PDB file of C-alpha atoms and ligand atoms in Angstrom:
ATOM      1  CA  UNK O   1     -20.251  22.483  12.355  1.00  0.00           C
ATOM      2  CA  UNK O   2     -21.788  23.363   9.166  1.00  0.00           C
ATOM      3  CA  UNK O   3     -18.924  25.332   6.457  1.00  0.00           C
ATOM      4  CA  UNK O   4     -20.892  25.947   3.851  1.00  0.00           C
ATOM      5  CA  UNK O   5     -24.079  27.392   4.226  1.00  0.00           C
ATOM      6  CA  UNK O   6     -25.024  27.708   0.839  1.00  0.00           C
ATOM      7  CA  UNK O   7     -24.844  23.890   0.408  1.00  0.00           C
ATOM      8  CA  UNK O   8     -24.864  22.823   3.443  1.00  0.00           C
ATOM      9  CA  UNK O   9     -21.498  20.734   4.052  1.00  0.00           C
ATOM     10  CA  UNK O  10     -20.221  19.910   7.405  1.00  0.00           C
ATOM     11  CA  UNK O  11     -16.448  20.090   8.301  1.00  0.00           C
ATOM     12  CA  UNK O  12     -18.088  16.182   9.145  1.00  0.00           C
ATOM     13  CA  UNK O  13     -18.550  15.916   5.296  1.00  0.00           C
ATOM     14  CA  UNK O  14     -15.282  17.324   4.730  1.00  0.00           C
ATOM     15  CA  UNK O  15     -13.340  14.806   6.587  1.00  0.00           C
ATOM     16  CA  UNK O  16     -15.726  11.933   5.056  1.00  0.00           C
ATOM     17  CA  UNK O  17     -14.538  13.008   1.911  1.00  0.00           C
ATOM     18  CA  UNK O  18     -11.339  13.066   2.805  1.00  0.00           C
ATOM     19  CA  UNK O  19     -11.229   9.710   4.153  1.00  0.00           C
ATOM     20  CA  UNK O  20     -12.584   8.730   0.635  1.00  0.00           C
ATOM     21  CA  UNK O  21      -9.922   9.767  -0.772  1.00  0.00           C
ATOM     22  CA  UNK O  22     -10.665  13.494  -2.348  1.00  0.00           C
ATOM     23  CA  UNK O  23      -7.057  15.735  -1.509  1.00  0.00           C
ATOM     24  CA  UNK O  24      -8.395  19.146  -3.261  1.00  0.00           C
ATOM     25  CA  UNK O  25     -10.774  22.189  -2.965  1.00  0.00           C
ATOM     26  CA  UNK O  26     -11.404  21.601  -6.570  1.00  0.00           C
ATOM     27  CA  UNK O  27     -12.792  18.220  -6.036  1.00  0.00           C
ATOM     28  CA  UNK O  28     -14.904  18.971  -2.725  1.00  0.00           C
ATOM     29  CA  UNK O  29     -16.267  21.895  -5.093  1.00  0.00           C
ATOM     30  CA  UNK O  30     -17.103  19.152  -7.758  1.00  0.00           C
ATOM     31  CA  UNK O  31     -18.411  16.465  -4.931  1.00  0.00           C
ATOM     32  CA  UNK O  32     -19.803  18.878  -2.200  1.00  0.00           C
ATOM     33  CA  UNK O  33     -20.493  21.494  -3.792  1.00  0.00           C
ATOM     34  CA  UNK O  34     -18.529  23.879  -1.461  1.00  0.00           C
ATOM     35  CA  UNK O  35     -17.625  27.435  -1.961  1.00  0.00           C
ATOM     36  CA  UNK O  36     -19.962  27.066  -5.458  1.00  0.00           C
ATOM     37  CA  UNK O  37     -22.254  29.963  -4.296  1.00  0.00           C
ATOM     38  CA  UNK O  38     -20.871  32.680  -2.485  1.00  0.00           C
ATOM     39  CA  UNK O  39     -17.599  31.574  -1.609  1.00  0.00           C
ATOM     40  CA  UNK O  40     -17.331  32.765   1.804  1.00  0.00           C
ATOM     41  CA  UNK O  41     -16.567  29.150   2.964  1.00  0.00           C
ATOM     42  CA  UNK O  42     -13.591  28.445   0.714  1.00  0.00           C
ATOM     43  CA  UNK O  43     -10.976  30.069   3.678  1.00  0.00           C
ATOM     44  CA  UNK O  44     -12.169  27.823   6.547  1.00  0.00           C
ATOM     45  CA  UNK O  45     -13.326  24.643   4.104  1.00  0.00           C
ATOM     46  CA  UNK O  46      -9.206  24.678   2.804  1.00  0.00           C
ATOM     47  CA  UNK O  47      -8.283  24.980   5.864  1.00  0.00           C
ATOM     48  CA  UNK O  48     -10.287  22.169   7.159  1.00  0.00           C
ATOM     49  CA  UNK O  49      -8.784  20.028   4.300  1.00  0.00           C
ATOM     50  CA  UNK O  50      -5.176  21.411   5.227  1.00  0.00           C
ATOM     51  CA  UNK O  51      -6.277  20.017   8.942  1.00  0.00           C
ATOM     52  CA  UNK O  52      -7.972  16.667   7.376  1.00  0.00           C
ATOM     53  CA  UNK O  53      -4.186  15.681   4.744  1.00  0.00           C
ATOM     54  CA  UNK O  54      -2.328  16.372   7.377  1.00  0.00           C
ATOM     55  CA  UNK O  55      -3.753  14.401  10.149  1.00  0.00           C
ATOM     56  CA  UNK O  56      -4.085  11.612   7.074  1.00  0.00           C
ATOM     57  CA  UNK O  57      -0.535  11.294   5.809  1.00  0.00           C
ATOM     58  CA  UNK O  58       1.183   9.304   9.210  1.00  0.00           C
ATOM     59  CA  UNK O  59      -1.675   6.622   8.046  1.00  0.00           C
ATOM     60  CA  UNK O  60      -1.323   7.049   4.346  1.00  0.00           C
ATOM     61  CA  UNK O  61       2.548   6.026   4.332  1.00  0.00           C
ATOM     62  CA  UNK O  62       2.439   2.495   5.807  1.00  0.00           C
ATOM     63  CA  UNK O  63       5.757   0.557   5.951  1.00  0.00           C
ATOM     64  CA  UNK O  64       7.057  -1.833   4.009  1.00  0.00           C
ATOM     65  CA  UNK O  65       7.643  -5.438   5.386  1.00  0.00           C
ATOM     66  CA  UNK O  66       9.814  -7.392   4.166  1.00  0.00           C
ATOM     67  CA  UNK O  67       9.890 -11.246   5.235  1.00  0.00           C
ATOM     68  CA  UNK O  68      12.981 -12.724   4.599  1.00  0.00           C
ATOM     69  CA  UNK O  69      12.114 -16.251   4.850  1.00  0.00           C
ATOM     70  CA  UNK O  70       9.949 -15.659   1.782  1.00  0.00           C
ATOM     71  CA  UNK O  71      12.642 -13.402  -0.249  1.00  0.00           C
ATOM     72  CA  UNK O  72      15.504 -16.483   0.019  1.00  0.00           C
ATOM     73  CA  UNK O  73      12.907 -18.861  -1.102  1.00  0.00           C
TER      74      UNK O  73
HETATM   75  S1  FES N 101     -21.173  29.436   2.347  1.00  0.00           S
HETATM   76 FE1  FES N 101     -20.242  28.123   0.944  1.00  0.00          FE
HETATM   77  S2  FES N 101     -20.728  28.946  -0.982  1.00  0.00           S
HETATM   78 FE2  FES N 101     -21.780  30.211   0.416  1.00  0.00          FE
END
């Protein structure tokens, strides 16, 4: 589904972006280009990034392991 008409970024983009590591509407402006022209896309592309962190952060926290074998020696 194309978001931003004006430049042409797909909630597919958005979630690429994402992935790569981008957390904030200010940087998908600076990247993407979104919600630079007439800003009608800014509502749905932050909450497309609200959508994309959340579904990120369960993977984003990974556990620590601790061998203990390794920690005596
Ligand atoms: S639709 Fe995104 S700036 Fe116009």
């Amino acid at each position: 589904m194309i978001v931003c008409v004006c430049s042409n970024v797909s909630d597919r983009k958005i979630r690429q972006a994402v992935d790569g590591g981008l957390t904030r509407m200010s940087e998908l402006r600076d990247q993407l280009e979104v919600g630079t022209c007439c800003g009608k896309c800014n509502s749905c592309a932050k909450n497309i990034l609200r959508e994309c962190l959340a579904n990120a952060q369960p993977n984003a926290v990974q556990p620590i392991m601790f061998h203990t074998q390794a920690m005596a020696a």
